Amino acid sequence: METGKISAYKRLYIVAALVFGLDQVTKWWIFNNLTMNRDRITVIEDFFYIVHVGNEGAAWGMFSGHGSALTLFAAIALVAIYYFRHTLQLKLLPIQLFFGLMIGGIIGNAIDRMVHGHVVDFLDFHFPFEIPLILPNGHYPTFNVADCGIVIGVFCYIGYSFMLPPPSIAEETA
């Protein structure tokens, strides 16, 4: 094995570890300091609160009650990222950062499902307006650091991928 290959994804691993670490530390604090579905800390009155919610589903509570399937999906996603790393052009620095965000988030939420049986969510935003299907009653679904990593990573990757030339056949088989 070439030494360069080990360090080729170093930035990806560092970003993933940072997102995972921050996610788990914040969830640990929430889990140990706020009673689920009861306590809340007001950060900005009528706008931003820190709460403790157990989400048994995925984003917006979709697929609630299917935690095992969601954990399996997370494992499949991680294997797919590894398997398609050349096609995904993971050697490029920006893409390493985007996938580091996603991987850290995927692992953070998967660990929650395995340990707690649900994902610990705590960032709770309320807006003075509503957008049907997105902000019903002005309330954005409660989320966590892992969710931020996944969403930011996905949107940045999609945006950045439009700026890249498609990989050549030679690069895909390398």
C-alpha positions as CSV (number, residue, x, y, z in Angstrom):
1,M,0.0,0.0,0.0
2,E,1.3,3.5,-0.9
3,T,1.8,5.8,2.0
4,G,0.0,8.6,0.0
5,K,-3.2,6.5,0.0
6,I,-3.4,6.5,3.8
7,S,-3.2,10.3,4.0
8,A,-5.2,10.9,0.8
9,Y,-8.4,11.1,2.8
10,K,-6.9,12.5,6.0
11,R,-9.0,15.7,5.8
12,L,-12.2,13.7,5.2
13,Y,-11.4,11.7,8.4
14,I,-10.6,14.8,10.4
15,V,-13.8,16.6,9.4
16,A,-15.9,13.4,10.0
17,A,-14.3,13.0,13.5
18,L,-14.9,16.7,14.4
19,V,-18.6,16.6,13.3
20,F,-19.1,13.2,15.1
21,G,-17.3,14.5,18.2
22,L,-19.2,17.8,18.4
23,D,-22.5,15.9,17.7
24,Q,-21.9,13.4,20.5
25,V,-20.7,15.9,23.1
26,T,-23.7,18.2,22.5
27,K,-26.1,15.2,22.6
28,W,-24.4,13.9,25.8
29,W,-25.0,17.3,27.4
30,I,-28.6,17.4,26.3
31,F,-29.2,13.8,27.4
32,N,-27.8,14.5,30.9
33,N,-29.1,18.0,31.5
34,L,-32.6,18.3,30.0
35,T,-35.6,16.1,30.6
36,M,-36.9,14.7,27.3
37,N,-40.0,16.5,26.0
38,R,-40.2,18.8,29.0
39,D,-37.2,21.1,29.7
40,R,-36.1,23.9,27.4
41,I,-33.6,26.6,27.4
42,T,-34.6,29.9,25.8
43,V,-31.8,31.2,23.6
44,I,-33.8,33.9,21.8
45,E,-37.4,34.3,23.0
46,D,-40.0,33.1,20.6
47,F,-37.4,32.1,18.1
48,F,-34.6,29.7,19.3
49,Y,-34.7,27.1,22.0
50,I,-32.6,24.2,23.2
51,V,-34.8,21.2,24.0
52,H,-34.5,17.4,24.3
53,V,-36.5,15.5,21.8
54,G,-36.2,11.8,20.8
55,N,-36.7,11.3,17.1
56,E,-37.4,7.7,16.2
57,G,-37.5,8.5,12.4
58,A,-35.4,10.4,9.9
59,A,-35.7,14.1,8.9
60,W,-39.1,15.6,9.9
61,G,-39.8,12.3,11.7
62,M,-40.3,10.4,8.5
63,F,-40.1,6.6,8.8
64,S,-40.7,6.8,12.5
65,G,-40.5,3.4,14.2
66,H,-38.1,2.0,11.6
67,G,-34.9,2.7,13.5
68,S,-33.3,-0.6,12.6
69,A,-33.9,0.0,8.9
70,L,-32.5,3.6,9.2
71,T,-29.4,2.2,10.9
72,L,-29.0,-0.4,8.1
73,F,-29.5,2.4,5.5
74,A,-26.7,4.4,7.2
75,A,-24.4,1.5,7.1
76,I,-25.2,0.9,3.4
77,A,-24.6,4.6,2.7
78,L,-21.1,4.5,4.4
79,V,-20.2,1.4,2.4
80,A,-21.4,3.0,-0.8
81,I,-19.3,6.1,-0.2
82,Y,-16.3,3.9,0.3
83,Y,-17.0,1.8,-2.7
84,F,-17.7,4.7,-5.0
85,R,-14.9,7.0,-3.6
86,H,-13.2,7.3,-7.0
87,T,-16.3,8.1,-8.9
88,L,-17.3,10.6,-6.2
89,Q,-13.8,12.2,-6.6
90,L,-13.1,12.1,-2.9
91,K,-9.4,13.0,-3.5
92,L,-10.5,16.6,-4.1
93,L,-10.3,18.7,-1.0
94,P,-13.7,20.3,-1.2
95,I,-15.4,17.0,-1.7
96,Q,-13.4,15.5,1.2
97,L,-14.8,18.3,3.4
98,F,-18.4,17.7,2.1
99,F,-18.3,14.0,2.7
100,G,-16.5,14.4,6.0
101,L,-19.5,16.5,7.1
102,M,-21.9,13.8,5.8
103,I,-20.0,10.8,7.3
104,G,-19.7,12.4,10.7
105,G,-23.4,13.1,10.8
106,I,-24.4,9.7,9.5
107,I,-22.3,8.0,12.2
108,G,-23.5,10.3,14.9
109,N,-27.2,9.7,14.2
110,A,-26.6,5.9,13.7
111,I,-24.9,5.7,17.1
112,D,-27.9,7.4,18.7
113,R,-30.3,4.9,17.2
114,M,-28.2,2.0,18.5
115,V,-27.6,3.4,22.0
116,H,-30.9,5.3,22.7
117,G,-33.3,3.8,20.2
118,H,-33.8,7.2,18.8
119,V,-31.9,10.3,17.6
120,V,-31.4,13.0,20.2
121,D,-32.5,16.3,18.6
122,F,-32.3,19.7,20.4
123,L,-32.0,22.7,18.1
124,D,-35.6,24.1,18.0
125,F,-36.5,27.1,15.8
126,H,-39.8,29.0,15.5
127,F,-40.4,31.6,12.8
128,P,-43.1,34.4,12.7
129,F,-44.4,33.0,9.4
130,E,-45.3,29.6,7.9
131,I,-44.5,27.9,4.7
132,P,-46.7,24.9,4.0
133,L,-44.9,21.5,4.2
134,I,-41.7,23.2,5.3
135,L,-42.6,25.4,8.3
136,P,-46.1,24.4,9.4
137,N,-47.2,27.0,12.1
138,G,-43.7,28.5,11.7
139,H,-42.0,25.6,13.5
140,Y,-39.0,24.1,11.9
141,P,-38.5,20.4,12.9
142,T,-36.0,20.1,15.8
143,F,-32.6,18.9,14.7
144,N,-29.0,18.3,15.9
145,V,-25.3,18.8,14.8
146,A,-25.3,15.5,12.9
147,D,-28.2,16.7,10.8
148,C,-26.4,20.0,10.1
149,G,-23.4,18.0,8.9
150,I,-25.5,15.8,6.6
151,V,-27.6,18.6,5.1
152,I,-24.7,21.1,4.6
153,G,-22.5,18.3,3.2
154,V,-25.2,17.1,0.7
155,F,-26.1,20.6,-0.5
156,C,-22.5,21.7,-0.9
157,Y,-21.6,18.5,-2.8
158,I,-24.6,18.9,-5.1
159,G,-23.7,22.5,-5.8
160,Y,-20.0,21.8,-6.2
161,S,-20.6,18.8,-8.5
162,F,-22.2,21.2,-11.1
163,M,-18.9,23.0,-11.3
164,L,-16.8,19.9,-11.9
165,P,-16.1,18.3,-15.3
166,P,-17.2,14.6,-15.3
167,P,-14.5,12.2,-14.4
168,S,-12.9,10.4,-17.3
169,I,-13.1,6.6,-17.7
170,A,-9.4,6.3,-16.7
171,E,-10.0,8.2,-13.5
172,E,-13.0,6.0,-12.6
173,T,-10.9,2.8,-12.9
174,A,-7.9,4.2,-11.0
